[in-house]
XYZ file of N, CA and C in Angstrom:
768
model
N -16.297 17.203 -21.175
C -15.256 16.290 -20.679
C -14.695 16.841 -19.375
N -14.778 16.065 -18.311
C -14.329 16.536 -17.012
C -12.828 16.714 -16.924
N -12.406 17.680 -16.131
C -10.982 17.903 -15.881
C -10.531 17.044 -14.715
N -9.389 16.388 -14.891
C -8.837 15.526 -13.846
C -7.618 16.230 -13.257
N -7.693 16.551 -11.969
C -6.647 17.316 -11.299
C -6.064 16.496 -10.155
N -4.763 16.269 -10.192
C -4.063 15.617 -9.082
C -3.517 16.692 -8.150
N -3.715 16.510 -6.858
C -3.145 17.403 -5.854
C -1.934 16.691 -5.282
N -0.736 17.211 -5.556
C 0.469 16.441 -5.243
C 1.572 17.289 -4.636
N 2.238 16.717 -3.671
C 3.493 17.213 -3.118
C 4.007 16.110 -2.199
N 5.197 15.598 -2.486
C 5.686 14.476 -1.676
C 6.123 14.905 -0.290
N 6.199 16.215 -0.052
C 6.530 16.724 1.282
C 5.251 16.760 2.107
N 5.248 16.098 3.249
C 4.059 16.059 4.089
C 3.826 17.364 4.826
N 2.597 17.566 5.275
C 2.266 18.721 6.104
C 2.219 20.047 5.386
N 1.951 20.012 4.068
C 1.935 21.264 3.300
C 0.517 21.711 2.955
N -0.474 20.981 3.447
C -1.857 21.346 3.138
C -2.385 20.672 1.888
N -1.771 19.561 1.491
C -2.182 18.856 0.275
C -3.605 18.319 0.397
N -3.855 17.524 1.425
C -5.189 16.948 1.586
C -6.218 18.013 1.932
N -5.833 18.988 2.734
C -6.728 20.106 3.040
C -7.169 20.796 1.760
N -6.219 20.975 0.842
C -6.534 21.609 -0.438
C -7.427 20.706 -1.280
N -7.132 19.411 -1.311
C -7.946 18.480 -2.098
C -9.393 18.462 -1.605
N -9.571 18.359 -0.301
C -10.917 18.313 0.287
C -11.681 19.595 -0.012
N -11.070 20.718 0.297
C -11.807 21.979 0.254
C -11.961 22.541 -1.153
N -11.011 22.254 -2.026
C -11.202 22.627 -3.424
C -12.359 21.824 -4.016
N -12.372 20.515 -3.778
C -13.458 19.673 -4.285
C -14.805 20.152 -3.760
N -14.867 20.453 -2.467
C -16.126 20.872 -1.861
C -16.597 22.232 -2.385
N -15.664 23.151 -2.578
C -16.045 24.479 -3.060
C -16.433 24.453 -4.537
N -15.818 23.567 -5.309
C -16.260 23.392 -6.696
C -17.688 22.838 -6.725
N -17.971 21.881 -5.844
C -19.320 21.311 -5.760
C -20.324 22.368 -5.314
N -19.914 23.202 -4.381
C -20.778 24.280 -3.895
C -21.171 25.228 -5.032
N -20.284 25.372 -5.992
C -20.543 26.249 -7.140
C -21.326 25.553 -8.250
N -21.847 24.371 -7.941
C -22.702 23.665 -8.879
C -21.984 22.726 -9.827
N -20.677 22.550 -9.631
C -19.915 21.632 -10.474
C -20.092 20.196 -9.970
N -20.147 19.264 -10.908
C -20.238 17.845 -10.544
C -18.824 17.350 -10.282
N -18.579 16.882 -9.061
C -17.214 16.577 -8.626
C -17.106 15.131 -8.143
N -16.028 14.473 -8.554
C -15.656 13.174 -8.007
C -14.321 13.338 -7.301
N -14.274 13.007 -6.021
C -13.033 13.047 -5.250
C -12.517 11.618 -5.083
N -11.218 11.423 -5.345
C -10.608 10.094 -5.232
C -9.468 10.168 -4.226
N -9.555 9.355 -3.182
C -8.551 9.343 -2.119
C -7.532 8.245 -2.394
N -6.357 8.643 -2.893
C -5.294 7.686 -3.230
C -4.252 7.560 -2.121
N -4.522 8.124 -0.967
C -3.576 8.098 0.152
C -4.043 7.077 1.187
N -3.173 6.139 1.550
C -3.554 5.086 2.499
C -3.919 5.636 3.874
N -3.474 6.852 4.184
C -3.853 7.459 5.471
C -5.341 7.778 5.522
N -5.952 7.961 4.357
C -7.401 8.158 4.294
C -7.892 9.467 4.865
N -7.049 10.480 4.897
C -7.473 11.738 5.512
C -8.520 12.481 4.690
N -8.469 12.325 3.366
C -9.539 12.923 2.555
C -10.867 12.239 2.871
N -10.826 10.921 2.991
C -12.038 10.147 3.290
C -12.661 10.599 4.603
N -11.876 10.639 5.675
C -12.418 11.054 6.974
C -12.769 12.533 6.981
N -12.055 13.329 6.170
C -12.357 14.758 6.080
C -13.715 15.042 5.472
N -14.244 14.071 4.738
C -15.597 14.185 4.200
C -16.621 13.481 5.097
N -16.195 13.082 6.291
C -17.123 12.492 7.248
C -17.397 11.017 7.033
N -16.560 10.361 6.225
C -16.737 8.929 5.964
C -15.747 8.150 6.829
N -16.260 7.231 7.619
C -15.394 6.453 8.511
C -14.530 5.499 7.700
N -13.235 5.511 7.966
C -12.314 4.670 7.224
C -12.658 3.186 7.390
N -12.569 2.452 6.291
C -12.774 1.001 6.272
C -14.148 0.582 6.807
N -15.147 1.457 6.648
C -16.496 1.117 7.098
C -17.401 0.785 5.908
N -16.828 0.705 4.712
C -17.602 0.513 3.487
C -17.123 -0.774 2.815
N -17.936 -1.304 1.947
C -17.626 -2.607 1.337
C -16.456 -2.533 0.370
N -16.393 -1.458 -0.431
C -15.346 -1.336 -1.435
C -14.636 0.007 -1.323
N -13.409 0.050 -1.828
C -12.598 1.258 -1.753
C -11.746 1.376 -3.009
N -10.913 2.385 -3.063
C -10.003 2.552 -4.189
C -9.068 1.347 -4.309
N -8.754 0.711 -3.201
C -7.885 -0.470 -3.225
C -8.514 -1.596 -4.058
N -9.775 -1.907 -3.776
C -10.477 -2.950 -4.528
C -10.587 -2.563 -6.000
N -10.800 -1.283 -6.225
C -10.954 -0.780 -7.591
C -9.668 -0.943 -8.386
N -8.542 -0.606 -7.784
C -7.251 -0.727 -8.469
C -6.898 -2.173 -8.778
N -7.367 -3.082 -7.925
C -7.064 -4.506 -8.139
C -8.104 -5.199 -9.008
N -9.105 -4.454 -9.467
C -10.126 -5.030 -10.334
C -11.136 -5.889 -9.620
N -11.277 -5.706 -8.295
C -12.187 -6.529 -7.513
C -13.580 -5.917 -7.388
N -13.761 -4.730 -7.955
C -15.072 -4.090 -8.027
C -15.017 -3.080 -9.160
N -16.158 -2.518 -9.528
C -16.149 -1.462 -10.527
C -16.303 -0.099 -9.846
N -16.173 0.949 -10.624
C -16.187 2.294 -10.042
C -17.505 2.594 -9.343
N -18.603 2.157 -9.937
C -19.908 2.397 -9.322
C -20.029 1.749 -7.955
N -19.417 0.586 -7.796
C -19.479 -0.111 -6.508
C -18.596 0.549 -5.459
N -17.517 1.190 -5.893
C -16.590 1.813 -4.944
C -16.992 3.241 -4.585
N -17.841 3.839 -5.396
C -18.167 5.256 -5.233
C -19.258 5.480 -4.191
N -19.024 6.434 -3.306
C -20.049 6.860 -2.352
C -20.724 8.099 -2.947
N -22.026 7.999 -3.185
C -22.756 9.053 -3.884
C -23.175 10.155 -2.921
N -22.961 11.387 -3.344
C -23.442 12.574 -2.619
C -23.031 12.584 -1.146
N -21.730 12.508 -0.892
C -21.271 12.750 0.481
C -21.632 14.188 0.864
N -21.613 15.055 -0.138
C -22.219 16.381 -0.075
C -22.849 16.622 -1.443
N -23.724 17.581 -1.541
C -24.405 17.826 -2.812
C -23.397 18.043 -3.940
N -23.586 17.341 -5.046
C -22.730 17.411 -6.237
C -21.358 16.761 -6.055
N -21.143 16.097 -4.923
C -19.813 15.580 -4.622
C -19.863 14.091 -4.282
N -19.231 13.278 -5.133
C -19.097 11.843 -4.886
C -17.659 11.543 -4.452
N -17.486 10.423 -3.751
C -16.175 10.068 -3.208
C -15.845 8.606 -3.467
N -14.613 8.362 -3.911
C -14.057 7.007 -3.884
C -13.114 6.968 -2.676
N -13.476 6.252 -1.631
C -12.715 6.301 -0.378
C -11.413 5.519 -0.434
N -10.550 5.819 0.519
C -9.260 5.146 0.645
C -9.405 3.855 1.452
N -8.287 3.172 1.617
C -8.221 1.960 2.437
C -6.819 1.845 3.020
N -6.731 1.304 4.212
C -5.423 1.093 4.839
C -4.563 0.130 4.018
N -5.200 -0.718 3.220
C -4.465 -1.705 2.423
C -3.705 -1.069 1.265
N -3.997 0.188 0.963
C -3.269 0.872 -0.109
C -1.770 0.923 0.164
N -1.392 0.894 1.432
C 0.024 1.013 1.779
C 0.852 -0.131 1.196
N 0.217 -1.261 0.890
C 0.950 -2.396 0.331
C 0.591 -2.695 -1.108
N -0.078 -1.739 -1.770
C -0.605 -2.023 -3.102
C 0.497 -2.230 -4.142
N 1.678 -1.649 -3.902
C 2.745 -1.800 -4.895
C 3.174 -3.258 -5.025
N 3.053 -4.022 -3.968
C 3.337 -5.462 -4.043
C 2.289 -6.140 -4.929
N 1.037 -5.711 -4.784
C -0.041 -6.281 -5.604
C 0.143 -5.944 -7.084
N 0.828 -4.841 -7.359
C 1.017 -4.396 -8.738
C 2.127 -5.162 -9.474
N 2.904 -5.946 -8.746
C 4.092 -6.586 -9.340
C 3.747 -7.399 -10.591
N 2.637 -8.136 -10.542
C 2.283 -9.004 -11.658
C 1.297 -8.365 -12.633
N 1.018 -7.069 -12.425
C 0.062 -6.370 -13.291
C 0.789 -5.746 -14.476
N 0.242 -5.925 -15.656
C 0.827 -5.319 -16.850
C 0.478 -3.835 -16.902
N 1.476 -2.995 -17.152
C 1.315 -1.537 -17.206
C 0.561 -0.995 -15.979
N 1.099 -1.219 -14.788
C 0.396 -0.777 -13.569
C 0.239 0.739 -13.471
N 1.078 1.495 -14.196
C 0.991 2.955 -14.136
C -0.326 3.488 -14.705
N -0.996 2.680 -15.535
C -2.186 3.152 -16.252
C -3.504 2.670 -15.632
N -3.436 2.010 -14.487
C -4.653 1.409 -13.920
C -5.725 2.455 -13.638
N -5.378 3.511 -12.914
C -6.377 4.516 -12.552
C -6.914 5.227 -13.798
N -6.024 5.530 -14.736
C -6.449 6.191 -15.974
C -7.501 5.356 -16.702
N -7.266 4.060 -16.770
C -8.212 3.183 -17.462
C -9.540 3.094 -16.722
N -9.492 3.186 -15.411
C -10.714 3.098 -14.606
C -11.617 4.305 -14.829
N -11.032 5.499 -14.839
C -11.864 6.715 -14.877
C -12.069 7.268 -16.283
N -11.421 6.648 -17.268
C -11.502 7.155 -18.643
C -12.952 7.287 -19.119
N -13.759 6.277 -18.833
C -15.113 6.247 -19.385
C -16.148 6.994 -18.553
N -15.751 7.488 -17.367
C -16.726 8.203 -16.536
C -16.435 9.697 -16.439
N -15.304 10.136 -16.987
C -14.935 11.542 -16.806
C -15.963 12.493 -17.405
N -16.681 12.053 -18.432
C -17.683 12.916 -19.050
C -18.879 13.155 -18.132
N -19.003 12.355 -17.075
C -20.119 12.525 -16.142
C -19.824 13.574 -15.075
N -18.563 14.025 -15.000
C -18.162 14.980 -13.973
C -17.515 16.205 -14.608
N -17.635 17.321 -13.911
C -16.930 18.529 -14.341
C -15.480 18.496 -13.860
N -15.282 17.943 -12.659
C -13.938 17.850 -12.083
C -13.771 16.522 -11.365
N -12.612 15.919 -11.544
C -12.202 14.764 -10.745
C -10.941 15.182 -9.999
N -11.024 15.215 -8.673
C -9.920 15.665 -7.826
C -9.282 14.454 -7.153
N -7.983 14.261 -7.397
C -7.269 13.105 -6.835
C -6.308 13.580 -5.754
N -6.475 13.060 -4.545
C -5.547 13.363 -3.457
C -4.439 12.317 -3.465
N -3.218 12.744 -3.829
C -2.080 11.827 -3.926
C -1.443 11.612 -2.554
N -0.774 10.481 -2.363
C -0.025 10.279 -1.108
C 1.216 11.157 -1.086
N 1.769 11.423 0.115
C 2.965 12.272 0.217
C 4.237 11.487 -0.086
N 4.305 10.925 -1.285
C 5.466 10.141 -1.733
C 5.376 10.023 -3.243
N 6.514 9.753 -3.874
C 6.531 9.652 -5.331
C 6.557 8.198 -5.790
N 5.678 7.381 -5.189
C 5.600 5.970 -5.528
C 4.569 5.702 -6.608
N 4.162 4.422 -6.742
C 3.283 4.008 -7.826
C 1.895 4.629 -7.740
N 1.405 4.904 -6.529
C 0.084 5.518 -6.408
C 0.084 6.946 -6.945
N 1.147 7.689 -6.649
C 1.257 9.040 -7.181
C 1.459 8.999 -8.693
N 2.287 8.089 -9.161
C 2.498 7.947 -10.612
C 1.185 7.611 -11.311
N 0.403 6.696 -10.737
C -0.914 6.373 -11.291
C -1.789 7.614 -11.389
N -1.755 8.414 -10.344
C -2.574 9.630 -10.305
C -2.140 10.621 -11.375
N -0.826 10.779 -11.542
C -0.309 11.739 -12.516
C -0.518 11.264 -13.952
N -0.480 9.970 -14.164
C -0.752 9.429 -15.500
C -2.228 9.643 -15.863
N -3.092 9.551 -14.867
C -4.530 9.726 -15.106
C -4.928 11.190 -15.251
N -4.134 12.097 -14.691
C -4.534 13.505 -14.573
C -4.280 14.304 -15.845
N -5.049 15.380 -15.981
C -4.778 16.396 -16.998
C -3.763 17.399 -16.466
N -3.921 17.733 -15.182
C -3.069 18.751 -14.575
C -2.735 18.395 -13.128
N -1.758 19.122 -12.580
C -1.340 18.946 -11.188
C -1.400 20.299 -10.484
N -1.999 20.317 -9.306
C -1.907 21.478 -8.423
C -0.929 21.113 -7.303
N 0.038 21.990 -7.073
C 1.069 21.746 -6.065
C 0.896 22.733 -4.909
N 0.428 22.260 -3.743
C 0.361 23.138 -2.570
C 1.757 23.310 -1.959
N 2.098 24.532 -1.596
C 3.386 24.814 -0.960
C 3.126 25.587 0.333
N 3.653 25.062 1.434
C 3.497 25.725 2.721
C 4.419 26.934 2.805
N 3.925 28.001 3.401
C 4.723 29.219 3.580
C 5.676 29.043 4.756
N 6.749 28.303 4.516
C 7.749 28.072 5.554
C 9.134 28.124 4.914
N 10.162 28.103 5.742
C 11.532 28.319 5.283
C 11.963 27.295 4.228
N 11.546 26.037 4.407
C 11.965 24.983 3.491
C 10.904 24.706 2.417
N 10.209 25.725 1.990
C 9.095 25.561 1.054
C 9.500 24.859 -0.233
N 10.701 25.151 -0.728
C 11.134 24.587 -2.005
C 11.796 23.217 -1.868
N 11.953 22.765 -0.616
C 12.616 21.486 -0.380
C 11.809 20.344 -0.996
N 12.434 19.569 -1.820
C 11.752 18.431 -2.438
C 10.950 18.778 -3.674
N 10.722 20.074 -3.892
C 9.904 20.468 -5.031
C 10.597 20.157 -6.356
N 11.915 20.268 -6.377
C 12.674 19.967 -7.591
C 12.439 18.532 -8.032
N 12.430 17.597 -7.065
C 12.200 16.192 -7.392
C 10.785 15.977 -7.925
N 9.807 16.650 -7.331
C 8.432 16.530 -7.807
C 8.313 17.039 -9.238
N 8.906 18.197 -9.512
C 8.840 18.769 -10.860
C 9.551 17.869 -11.867
N 10.650 17.245 -11.438
C 11.371 16.303 -12.301
C 10.483 15.087 -12.604
N 9.806 14.563 -11.573
C 8.925 13.417 -11.761
C 7.789 13.751 -12.719
N 7.193 14.926 -12.529
C 6.114 15.358 -13.419
C 6.618 15.457 -14.855
N 7.818 15.996 -15.027
C 8.398 16.139 -16.362
C 8.650 14.769 -17.007
N 9.160 13.817 -16.224
C 9.428 12.481 -16.755
C 8.128 11.765 -17.131
N 7.096 11.928 -16.309
C 5.814 11.308 -16.628
C 5.236 11.926 -17.897
N 5.411 13.236 -18.040
C 4.929 13.897 -19.256
C 5.649 13.362 -20.492
N 6.932 13.126 -20.377
C 7.706 12.647 -21.532
C 7.418 11.190 -21.873
N 7.175 10.354 -20.849
C 7.113 8.918 -21.083
C 5.728 8.286 -20.955
N 4.845 8.897 -20.143
C 3.587 8.218 -19.831
C 2.331 9.044 -20.082
N 2.443 10.365 -20.037
C 1.252 11.222 -20.160
C 1.672 12.541 -20.798
N 1.692 12.567 -22.113
C 2.235 13.707 -22.844
C 1.430 14.993 -22.663
N 0.191 14.874 -22.223
C -0.657 16.063 -22.073
C -0.642 16.627 -20.653
N 0.081 15.995 -19.745
C 0.108 16.455 -18.354
C 0.728 17.848 -18.241
N 0.069 18.728 -17.481
C 0.576 20.078 -17.255
C 0.495 20.407 -15.768
N 1.356 21.310 -15.322
C 1.225 21.843 -13.960
C 0.186 22.949 -14.024
N -0.940 22.705 -13.384
C -2.033 23.679 -13.398
C -1.660 24.921 -12.612
N -0.970 24.728 -11.503
C -0.565 25.874 -10.716
C -0.057 25.478 -9.346
N 0.598 26.425 -8.716
C 1.083 26.299 -7.345
C 0.187 27.153 -6.461
N -0.180 26.628 -5.299
C -0.985 27.412 -4.361
C -0.277 27.445 -3.004
N -0.151 28.638 -2.447
C 0.484 28.804 -1.143
C -0.522 28.528 -0.036
N -0.084 27.784 0.990
C -0.949 27.441 2.113
C -0.294 27.885 3.431
N -1.130 27.945 4.479
C -0.664 28.257 5.836
C 0.062 29.600 5.885
N -0.460 30.568 5.174
C 0.131 31.910 5.137
C -0.237 32.666 6.413
N 0.768 33.245 7.056
C 0.560 34.020 8.283
C 0.956 35.461 8.006
N -0.030 36.329 7.895
C 0.228 37.725 7.543
C 1.018 38.464 8.622
N 1.049 37.898 9.838
C 1.791 38.553 10.931
C 3.267 38.182 10.900
N 3.606 37.239 10.032
C 4.970 36.716 9.985
C 5.638 37.142 8.679
N 6.709 37.922 8.779
C 7.399 38.378 7.579
C 7.914 37.231 6.724
N 8.207 36.094 7.377
C 8.738 34.948 6.662
C 7.765 34.467 5.589
N 6.462 34.487 5.900
C 5.476 34.009 4.934
C 5.572 34.774 3.620
N 5.657 36.097 3.709
C 5.753 36.901 2.487
C 7.091 36.679 1.794
N 8.145 36.479 2.583
C 9.466 36.212 1.992
C 9.455 34.901 1.205
N 8.752 33.892 1.745
C 8.649 32.604 1.067
C 7.896 32.762 -0.254
N 6.781 33.484 -0.209
C 5.994 33.722 -1.419
C 6.851 34.407 -2.481
N 7.560 35.444 -2.080
C 8.397 36.194 -3.027
C 9.515 35.321 -3.582
N 10.114 34.500 -2.715
C 11.214 33.631 -3.126
C 10.760 32.591 -4.146
N 9.608 31.991 -3.880
C 9.093 30.980 -4.798
C 8.738 31.606 -6.139
N 8.125 32.765 -6.100
C 7.762 33.447 -7.345
C 9.003 33.791 -8.163
N 10.087 34.111 -7.478
C 11.333 34.464 -8.177
C 12.030 33.243 -8.769
N 11.813 32.069 -8.150
C 12.593 30.890 -8.530
C 11.797 29.790 -9.220
N 10.497 29.966 -9.344
C 9.671 28.914 -9.914
C 8.980 29.416 -11.170
N 9.301 28.795 -12.275
C 8.742 29.205 -13.558
C 7.462 28.426 -13.846
N 6.487 28.567 -12.974
C 5.196 27.893 -13.131
C 4.083 28.885 -12.809
N 2.859 28.512 -13.177
C 1.706 29.339 -12.819
C 1.535 29.317 -11.309
N 1.383 30.480 -10.712
C 1.141 30.570 -9.268
C -0.214 31.226 -9.061
N -1.091 30.535 -8.375
C -2.433 31.081 -8.147
C -2.368 32.318 -7.256
N -3.259 33.268 -7.540
C -3.330 34.482 -6.731
C -3.819 34.177 -5.316
N -4.702 33.188 -5.208
C -5.239 32.814 -3.897
C -4.125 32.313 -2.988
N -4.079 32.855 -1.779
C -3.152 32.385 -0.750
C -4.001 31.920 0.431
N -3.849 30.669 0.809
C -4.664 30.103 1.894
C -4.040 30.459 3.231
N -4.770 31.133 4.111
C -4.190 31.565 5.385
C -4.090 30.434 6.395
N -3.218 30.636 7.361
C -3.223 29.748 8.534
C -4.467 30.116 9.334
N -5.360 29.146 9.541
C -6.685 29.443 10.077
C -7.124 28.328 11.022
N -7.491 28.688 12.239
C -7.872 27.702 13.248
C -9.076 26.889 12.795
N -10.062 27.538 12.192
C -11.269 26.837 11.766
C -10.960 25.827 10.662
N -10.015 26.176 9.823
C -9.576 25.276 8.755
C -8.927 24.025 9.339
N -8.186 24.208 10.434
C -7.531 23.077 11.104
C -8.539 22.212 11.862
N -9.605 22.822 12.357
C -10.608 22.093 13.143
C -11.531 21.246 12.262
N -11.830 21.721 11.078
C -12.884 21.138 10.245
C -12.754 19.623 10.031
N -11.548 19.085 9.732
C -11.461 17.639 9.468
C -11.903 16.766 10.643
N -11.685 17.240 11.870
C -12.069 16.433 13.030
C -13.585 16.310 13.160
N -14.309 17.193 12.465
C -15.775 17.126 12.446
C -16.288 16.470 11.154
N -15.356 16.015 10.308
C -15.751 15.371 9.066
C -16.431 16.309 8.094
N -16.011 17.571 8.112
C -16.646 18.571 7.254
C -15.611 19.400 6.503
N -15.847 19.675 5.225
C -15.033 20.677 4.522
C -15.278 22.038 5.152
N -14.343 22.949 4.966
C -14.426 24.231 5.645
C -15.653 25.038 5.237
N -16.107 24.921 3.995
C -17.272 25.711 3.568
C -18.572 25.203 4.181
N -18.546 24.001 4.769
C -19.697 23.490 5.520
C -19.507 23.687 7.019
N -18.271 23.608 7.474
C -17.986 23.735 8.900
C -18.111 25.187 9.367
N -17.504 26.101 8.638
C -17.587 27.528 8.973
C -17.567 28.325 7.667
N -18.739 28.486 7.042
C -18.813 29.083 5.715
C -18.261 30.501 5.623
N -18.210 31.209 6.748
C -17.765 32.605 6.713
C -16.307 32.785 7.125
N -15.622 31.714 7.395
C -14.233 31.812 7.836
C -13.332 32.253 6.689
N -12.157 32.749 7.055
C -11.201 33.162 6.024
C -10.725 31.966 5.200
N -10.675 30.793 5.832
C -10.286 29.581 5.112
C -11.301 29.216 4.041
N -12.593 29.322 4.390
C -13.644 29.023 3.416
C -13.600 29.995 2.251
N -13.413 31.268 2.554
C -13.352 32.270 1.489
C -12.156 32.026 0.575
N -11.027 31.638 1.163
C -9.832 31.386 0.357
C -10.065 30.232 -0.618
N -10.659 29.147 -0.144
C -10.862 28.004 -1.038
C -11.958 28.270 -2.068
N -12.916 29.116 -1.743
C -13.879 29.537 -2.774
C -13.166 30.337 -3.867
N -12.247 31.198 -3.448
C -11.484 31.986 -4.425
C -10.605 31.065 -5.283
N -9.999 30.055 -4.651
C -9.186 29.112 -5.407
C -10.052 28.345 -6.405
N -11.255 27.935 -5.989
C -12.164 27.228 -6.897
C -12.494 28.098 -8.107
N -12.730 29.383 -7.873
C -13.003 30.308 -8.987
C -11.815 30.378 -9.935
N -10.609 30.443 -9.364
C -9.412 30.509 -10.211
C -9.226 29.220 -11.017
N -9.491 28.086 -10.390
C -9.357 26.808 -11.078
C -10.349 26.728 -12.239
N -11.578 27.154 -11.998
C -12.595 27.129 -13.049
C -12.173 28.002 -14.231
N -11.534 29.137 -13.935
C -11.172 30.096 -14.975
C -9.743 29.933 -15.483
N -9.057 28.870 -15.081
C -7.652 28.680 -15.454
C -7.465 28.831 -16.959
N -6.505 29.640 -17.340
C -6.306 29.969 -18.750
C -5.886 28.764 -19.598
N -5.432 27.688 -18.958
C -5.110 26.470 -19.708
C -6.340 25.873 -20.376
N -7.528 26.241 -19.834
C -8.755 25.597 -20.314
C -9.738 26.599 -20.913
N -9.257 27.790 -21.231
C -10.126 28.807 -21.838
C -10.031 28.752 -23.358
């Protein structure tokens, strides 16, 4: 039975999509069968895998509205072992489309329920907001990975996210767990980065992954070439960090 992981943080610019893309790619590199789902209307996960936005017949938008099935929306083998359900610009207005839908929070869960056994991991890139698309993702997920940028306001907004996760666990998805927090954009030359890490560890009663993703030029360049970091520059520090994170995710004690 495949693990469904939502990558979520309503604060933008924290490395959420970067983590979703590169974790999915590094899991696939390790021989895991991976399905990546882009639930963000910006479509950055989609373009980060080299797929041109709105250049395909079907997307997650059509899938959520029942206008196609998962097989029709899925792009097979964007990289070896890695399939993608692409985003659409129309996702930005999907909450209006959901008004007349019964139990709209469960749409994504119902869609992927019967295919999860075909994958080892399903990675969902959530939008940077706590709206219906993120709620759909969290209801469908087994766990949540929360990327946190190593900056002064790292904990800003995190309380609301944790509250939302807790409410969804109580009311909509009783098995939902926080898989872990991962630090991103770490600068070893900056004392602030280590202070942020220490502060979060002192104040956050959640699993924190040992892997710390560095601030890395190659990691920032990779999306513009439509490549995950392990394909763009396999020997970079960014690629090594996400390989280490993939190893930690595979060995997560929640699933041992």
